[in-house]
Amino acid sequence: MLLAAATGCHKSEEGASVLQGDEVTVDFALAGVRAVVQAASEPGARSDGSAAAPTTGKPVALAEGTTVRILAFARAAANADIANDKFIAEATYVADAAGELTPCVVDADGAVTSATANPMRVPPAAYKYDFYAITPAVAVPDHRVVSVAHGVDYACSLTSEEITPRVSGAQTVTLNTLVRHCTQLLFSIAPDTDTDAAQKITEVAFTSVELKYISPAPYADNICSVWNPDSWTIPLTSEAAVAACNYVVPQSKFSAVNGSKVSFAGSDVVLPKKKADFVLKMDLAFNGASATSPLTAPIKNLALAAGYRYHFNVKLQGAKLVLTLVVIPWEEVAWGDGDYDDSIGEWPHGSVTVGEWWLDITWEETELGGSFIPTVNPGAWVGNPDWDTDIAEFPALSGVPLTGYDAWSDAGSSDSDLGDSFHGTPADPGWNSNTSDSGDMGADA
């Protein structure tokens, strides 16, 4: 969740807006949230030898019930500068089924507590106002800095507009499209029906998914600042510091796909991550049995770029579980329809095998005559030996710096060495301790 103090909407009487003095009522229109990029229709080589840049994705309308906080600032100089500009007013809104914004009251986490509230009102001025919009509409106690933790789909935009005097009616400001600052993760598992072992699986589920050493959380910065995950270091100084860089995906995020017992998936949102090693840990349950021993995958030099979906897909193939990673723009494919195509490989998509776990196949007798239970061998993980080569061509995988939706145009000239792994060493606290479960971190992937 985002961390902030409780708040409500713009403070005024509830009901229709009434002009008072020289204030102007401001209504807002918003196209939605930007899909970061879409693939070029015909990916090809540029003069510098890199892939052709994709087009900018169209905005996606806000889902019904999404809340937005809008803050108005008067400029102190020629350009917007939230640190020095004068805060004027704020108000909170909720999107309806058509994506239109209606004033509302929210709690500290941005959840609607009342659908009745007044819109924003500001005095007209000769200078431009800067309107900062964030979703969800969490409280911003100092009107400038927002604090974001894992699990929140945070997006923002900055819009400049002149507010003019008027005799009656509201002035409508069309807000710029919100841009996502976080990363979507998707986890799915399904058997390969072409193998004999997989055909004996009648039920499968994730019972736990944890990411270790991803990004320190929460992260605080000025509204609509450009985030730079490469500046976020993993503080291997204490167990508490290490824990701040780990995240457990809530079990409530997972469910069967379209009612299937053999396809299970879930998605969540995390802060973006610099190019560095991290650990993915998953517990799986087969055929209604208890969870297996944890599946631990040490993943080397992987970045998590804002605005993208990273799809970790586990597939049972014979006597092994294969972990595949596909990266695509956030909005490009709806994952809930069970379409977990791991063959996508055209630029700018990245599709790569991360590694595999080898299994012990056992048969446990039950009252019904038997139960097929795959179990994981200790130390059975085998990482893809060509991992670094396989991810090198994909900026959203290899850590080439991405700045919003225009970053692909610079992908060919970026420093491929940007973003080292941990600055810590195996002697640092938390590296090999039992309580942090980080002993696998040094294993080859």
Short mmCIF file of C-alpha atoms in Angstrom, two decimals, residues 78-369:
data_model
loop_
_atom_site.label_atom_id
_atom_site.label_comp_id
_atom_site.label_asym_id
_atom_site.label_seq_id
_atom_site.Cartn_x
_atom_site.Cartn_y
_atom_site.Cartn_z
CA ALA A 78 8.88 29.96 -15.81
CA ASN A 79 8.83 26.18 -15.44
CA ALA A 80 7.01 23.77 -13.15
CA ASP A 81 8.98 23.07 -9.97
CA ILE A 82 6.95 21.27 -7.33
CA ALA A 83 9.62 21.82 -4.69
CA ASN A 84 9.32 25.61 -4.92
CA ASP A 85 5.93 26.32 -6.49
CA LYS A 86 2.99 27.41 -4.32
CA PHE A 87 0.39 24.79 -3.44
CA ILE A 88 -3.15 26.14 -4.08
CA ALA A 89 -5.74 23.35 -3.78
CA GLU A 90 -6.41 19.62 -4.09
CA ALA A 91 -9.41 17.38 -4.67
CA THR A 92 -10.04 13.67 -5.12
CA TYR A 93 -12.10 11.91 -7.78
CA VAL A 94 -13.36 8.46 -8.75
CA ALA A 95 -13.73 7.06 -12.27
CA ASP A 96 -17.11 5.75 -13.38
CA ALA A 97 -17.76 2.96 -15.89
CA ALA A 98 -17.04 5.36 -18.76
CA GLY A 99 -13.78 6.53 -17.19
CA GLU A 100 -15.16 9.98 -16.32
CA LEU A 101 -14.07 11.61 -13.05
CA THR A 102 -16.52 12.51 -10.28
CA PRO A 103 -15.56 14.27 -7.01
CA CYS A 104 -15.46 11.95 -4.00
CA VAL A 105 -14.05 11.53 -0.48
CA VAL A 106 -11.30 8.96 0.09
CA ASP A 107 -9.37 7.46 2.97
CA ALA A 108 -5.58 7.46 3.39
CA ASP A 109 -5.16 4.56 0.95
CA GLY A 110 -7.25 6.20 -1.76
CA ALA A 111 -10.42 4.11 -1.24
CA VAL A 112 -13.75 5.89 -1.66
CA THR A 113 -15.60 6.64 1.58
CA SER A 114 -18.23 8.99 0.12
CA ALA A 115 -19.36 9.65 -3.45
CA THR A 116 -20.53 13.18 -2.56
CA ALA A 117 -17.99 15.99 -2.65
CA ASN A 118 -17.25 19.31 -4.32
CA PRO A 119 -14.87 19.72 -7.27
CA MET A 120 -11.69 21.77 -7.11
CA ARG A 121 -11.92 25.57 -7.00
CA VAL A 122 -9.00 27.93 -7.66
CA PRO A 123 -8.65 31.68 -8.24
CA PRO A 124 -8.04 32.73 -11.87
CA ALA A 125 -4.53 33.93 -12.57
CA ALA A 126 -2.40 35.34 -15.36
CA TYR A 127 0.12 32.51 -14.92
CA LYS A 128 -0.39 28.84 -15.68
CA TYR A 129 -1.41 26.38 -13.03
CA ASP A 130 0.31 23.02 -12.83
CA PHE A 131 -2.08 20.17 -12.06
CA TYR A 132 -0.47 17.00 -10.70
CA ALA A 133 -2.67 13.90 -10.92
CA ILE A 134 -1.89 10.63 -9.14
CA THR A 135 -3.65 7.31 -8.86
CA PRO A 136 -4.63 5.83 -6.50
CA ALA A 137 -5.77 8.99 -4.68
CA VAL A 138 -3.67 8.42 -1.57
CA ALA A 139 -2.99 11.22 0.88
CA VAL A 140 0.00 13.46 0.26
CA PRO A 141 0.53 15.18 3.63
CA ASP A 142 3.02 17.76 2.36
CA HIS A 143 1.33 18.10 -1.06
CA ARG A 144 4.58 17.19 -2.78
CA VAL A 145 6.07 13.81 -1.85
CA VAL A 146 4.34 10.50 -2.43
CA SER A 147 5.44 7.23 -0.81
CA VAL A 148 4.97 4.03 -2.81
CA ALA A 149 5.28 0.43 -1.63
CA HIS A 150 5.05 -2.86 -3.50
CA GLY A 151 1.52 -3.88 -4.43
CA VAL A 152 0.28 -0.50 -5.72
CA ASP A 153 -0.39 0.41 -9.35
CA TYR A 154 0.92 3.99 -9.06
CA ALA A 155 0.69 6.37 -12.00
CA CYS A 156 0.87 10.14 -12.39
CA SER A 157 0.83 13.04 -14.83
CA LEU A 158 1.54 16.78 -14.94
CA THR A 159 -0.72 19.18 -16.88
CA SER A 160 -0.27 22.95 -17.26
CA GLU A 161 -3.31 25.13 -17.91
CA GLU A 162 -4.41 28.75 -17.60
CA ILE A 163 -7.48 29.35 -15.43
CA THR A 164 -9.49 32.29 -16.77
CA PRO A 165 -12.16 34.43 -15.07
CA ARG A 166 -15.73 33.53 -15.99
CA VAL A 167 -19.22 34.66 -15.09
CA SER A 168 -20.66 31.16 -14.67
CA GLY A 169 -19.88 27.54 -15.28
CA ALA A 170 -16.79 25.46 -14.66
CA GLN A 171 -13.58 25.38 -16.64
CA THR A 172 -12.61 21.92 -17.83
CA VAL A 173 -8.96 20.92 -17.79
CA THR A 174 -8.00 17.90 -19.88
CA LEU A 175 -5.32 16.08 -17.93
CA ASN A 176 -2.37 14.46 -19.63
CA THR A 177 -2.42 10.68 -19.71
CA LEU A 178 -1.22 9.07 -16.49
CA VAL A 179 2.08 7.19 -16.80
CA ARG A 180 2.72 4.07 -14.73
CA HIS A 181 5.77 4.07 -12.48
CA CYS A 182 5.67 0.44 -11.33
CA THR A 183 6.05 -3.04 -12.83
CA GLN A 184 3.42 -5.75 -13.23
CA LEU A 185 4.37 -9.35 -12.46
CA LEU A 186 2.37 -12.35 -13.60
CA PHE A 187 2.89 -15.91 -12.33
CA SER A 188 1.22 -18.87 -14.00
CA ILE A 189 1.52 -22.64 -14.04
CA ALA A 190 0.06 -25.22 -16.38
CA PRO A 191 1.09 -28.73 -17.44
CA ASP A 192 2.37 -29.58 -20.87
CA THR A 193 -0.40 -31.95 -21.93
CA ASP A 194 1.89 -33.70 -24.40
CA THR A 195 3.86 -35.43 -21.64
CA ASP A 196 2.74 -38.54 -19.79
CA ALA A 197 3.63 -37.16 -16.37
CA ALA A 198 1.74 -33.92 -16.91
CA GLN A 199 -1.38 -35.78 -17.96
CA LYS A 200 -1.55 -37.30 -14.48
CA ILE A 201 -1.77 -33.85 -12.86
CA THR A 202 -5.38 -33.11 -11.99
CA GLU A 203 -4.86 -30.06 -9.80
CA VAL A 204 -2.12 -27.48 -9.25
CA ALA A 205 -1.78 -24.25 -7.26
CA PHE A 206 0.72 -21.68 -6.07
CA THR A 207 0.66 -21.61 -2.27
CA SER A 208 3.34 -18.93 -1.92
CA VAL A 209 5.39 -16.63 -4.15
CA GLU A 210 8.16 -14.43 -2.78
CA LEU A 211 10.62 -12.10 -4.46
CA LYS A 212 13.86 -11.47 -2.62
CA TYR A 213 16.24 -8.56 -3.19
CA ILE A 214 14.04 -6.68 -5.66
CA SER A 215 13.83 -3.02 -4.52
CA PRO A 216 13.80 -1.27 -1.16
CA ALA A 217 10.25 -0.35 -0.18
CA PRO A 218 8.57 2.01 0.31
CA TYR A 219 10.05 4.49 -2.13
CA ALA A 220 9.37 8.22 -1.63
CA ASP A 221 9.87 10.97 -4.18
CA ASN A 222 8.24 14.14 -5.51
CA ILE A 223 5.01 13.63 -7.44
CA CYS A 224 5.75 12.93 -11.12
CA SER A 225 9.50 12.80 -10.60
CA VAL A 226 11.46 10.52 -12.93
CA TRP A 227 12.27 7.38 -10.97
CA ASN A 228 15.73 5.90 -11.35
CA PRO A 229 15.89 2.35 -9.94
CA ASP A 230 19.64 2.28 -10.59
CA SER A 231 20.05 4.63 -7.63
CA TRP A 232 18.18 2.29 -5.26
CA THR A 233 20.77 0.13 -3.52
CA ILE A 234 20.12 -3.12 -1.68
CA PRO A 235 21.23 -2.26 1.90
CA LEU A 236 22.87 -5.48 3.10
CA THR A 237 23.55 -4.02 6.53
CA SER A 238 21.00 -5.79 8.72
CA GLU A 239 18.20 -8.34 8.57
CA ALA A 240 15.64 -5.53 8.76
CA ALA A 241 17.25 -3.77 5.81
CA VAL A 242 17.29 -6.99 3.80
CA ALA A 243 13.62 -7.63 4.63
CA ALA A 244 12.71 -4.23 3.20
CA CYS A 245 13.90 -5.52 -0.18
CA ASN A 246 11.75 -8.66 -0.14
CA TYR A 247 8.09 -9.00 -1.08
CA VAL A 248 5.55 -11.81 -0.69
CA VAL A 249 2.74 -11.76 -3.23
CA PRO A 250 -0.57 -12.05 -1.32
CA GLN A 251 -2.28 -15.39 -1.80
CA SER A 252 -5.48 -13.50 -2.63
CA LYS A 253 -3.87 -12.47 -5.91
CA PHE A 254 -3.97 -16.09 -7.20
CA SER A 255 -6.83 -18.15 -8.56
CA ALA A 256 -7.65 -20.90 -11.04
CA VAL A 257 -7.82 -19.74 -14.66
CA ASN A 258 -11.39 -19.89 -15.93
CA GLY A 259 -12.22 -22.50 -13.30
CA SER A 260 -9.52 -24.90 -14.45
CA LYS A 261 -7.84 -27.05 -11.80
CA VAL A 262 -4.65 -27.44 -13.84
CA SER A 263 -4.06 -23.78 -14.77
CA PHE A 264 -3.36 -21.37 -11.93
CA ALA A 265 -2.23 -17.75 -12.12
CA GLY A 266 -2.00 -14.43 -10.36
CA SER A 267 -0.60 -10.94 -10.87
CA ASP A 268 0.68 -8.14 -8.67
CA VAL A 269 2.58 -4.86 -8.90
CA VAL A 270 6.06 -4.07 -7.56
CA LEU A 271 8.47 -1.17 -7.65
CA PRO A 272 10.80 -1.29 -10.66
CA LYS A 273 14.17 -2.93 -10.08
CA LYS A 274 17.69 -2.12 -11.18
CA LYS A 275 19.74 -4.62 -13.13
CA ALA A 276 20.83 -6.95 -10.32
CA ASP A 277 20.54 -10.50 -9.02
CA PHE A 278 17.46 -11.53 -7.10
CA VAL A 279 15.69 -14.70 -5.98
CA LEU A 280 12.26 -15.99 -6.95
CA LYS A 281 10.77 -18.49 -4.49
CA MET A 282 7.57 -20.42 -5.14
CA ASP A 283 5.66 -23.13 -3.31
CA LEU A 284 3.49 -25.38 -5.48
CA ALA A 285 0.87 -27.95 -4.56
CA PHE A 286 0.00 -30.82 -6.90
CA ASN A 287 -3.18 -32.91 -6.94
CA GLY A 288 -4.46 -31.43 -3.68
CA ALA A 289 -1.37 -32.47 -1.69
CA SER A 290 0.57 -30.20 0.63
CA ALA A 291 2.95 -27.71 -0.91
CA THR A 292 6.26 -28.95 -2.26
CA SER A 293 9.53 -27.81 -0.77
CA PRO A 294 10.21 -24.25 -1.99
CA LEU A 295 11.23 -23.87 -5.62
CA THR A 296 14.12 -21.42 -5.52
CA ALA A 297 15.33 -19.73 -8.69
CA PRO A 298 18.37 -17.44 -8.36
CA ILE A 299 18.02 -15.02 -11.30
CA LYS A 300 21.05 -13.04 -12.40
CA ASN A 301 21.24 -9.47 -13.66
CA LEU A 302 17.54 -8.94 -14.31
CA ALA A 303 15.91 -5.50 -14.43
CA LEU A 304 12.20 -4.83 -13.90
CA ALA A 305 11.20 -1.81 -15.99
CA ALA A 306 8.23 0.41 -15.17
CA GLY A 307 5.19 -0.02 -17.37
CA TYR A 308 5.94 -3.61 -18.40
CA ARG A 309 4.56 -7.01 -17.52
CA TYR A 310 7.00 -9.77 -16.56
CA HIS A 311 5.32 -13.12 -16.96
CA PHE A 312 6.96 -16.01 -15.09
CA ASN A 313 5.41 -19.20 -16.43
CA VAL A 314 6.00 -22.65 -14.89
CA LYS A 315 5.26 -25.63 -17.11
CA LEU A 316 5.50 -29.29 -16.13
CA GLN A 317 7.35 -31.11 -18.90
CA GLY A 318 8.00 -34.75 -18.16
CA ALA A 319 10.26 -35.01 -15.12
CA LYS A 320 11.06 -31.31 -14.88
CA LEU A 321 9.45 -27.93 -14.26
CA VAL A 322 10.55 -25.29 -16.78
CA LEU A 323 10.50 -21.60 -15.81
CA THR A 324 10.04 -19.20 -18.72
CA LEU A 325 9.98 -15.41 -18.63
CA VAL A 326 8.10 -13.29 -21.15
CA VAL A 327 8.17 -9.47 -21.05
CA ILE A 328 5.57 -7.38 -22.86
CA PRO A 329 4.01 -3.95 -22.44
CA TRP A 330 1.57 -3.85 -19.51
CA GLU A 331 -1.67 -3.51 -21.46
CA GLU A 332 -0.86 -5.55 -24.53
CA VAL A 333 -2.46 -8.89 -23.64
CA ALA A 334 -5.22 -9.65 -21.15
CA TRP A 335 -3.84 -12.44 -18.98
CA GLY A 336 -7.16 -13.56 -17.49
CA ASP A 337 -8.23 -15.42 -20.62
CA GLY A 338 -5.72 -18.21 -20.05
CA ASP A 339 -3.57 -17.18 -23.01
CA TYR A 340 -0.08 -17.76 -21.59
CA ASP A 341 1.84 -17.82 -24.84
CA ASP A 342 5.52 -18.15 -23.99
CA SER A 343 6.60 -18.24 -27.64
CA ILE A 344 6.49 -14.46 -28.09
CA GLY A 345 9.93 -13.47 -29.24
CA GLU A 346 9.60 -10.55 -31.66
CA TRP A 347 11.07 -7.24 -30.59
CA PRO A 348 10.33 -5.53 -28.23
CA HIS A 349 9.09 -8.64 -26.46
CA GLY A 350 11.54 -10.77 -24.54
CA SER A 351 10.99 -14.50 -24.21
CA VAL A 352 13.65 -16.55 -22.50
CA THR A 353 13.98 -19.76 -20.49
CA VAL A 354 15.17 -18.88 -17.00
CA GLY A 355 15.93 -22.45 -15.94
CA GLU A 356 14.36 -25.68 -14.75
CA TRP A 357 13.82 -27.82 -11.68
CA TRP A 358 14.20 -31.60 -11.99
CA LEU A 359 11.61 -33.68 -10.15
CA ASP A 360 11.30 -36.91 -8.24
CA ILE A 361 8.14 -38.61 -9.43
CA THR A 362 6.45 -40.64 -6.70
CA TRP A 363 3.17 -42.48 -6.33
CA GLU A 364 1.45 -42.19 -2.98
CA GLU A 365 -1.31 -44.64 -2.12
CA THR A 366 -4.64 -43.14 -1.06
CA GLU A 367 -8.14 -44.43 -0.41
CA LEU A 368 -8.91 -43.71 -4.04
CA GLY A 369 -6.08 -45.88 -5.27
#
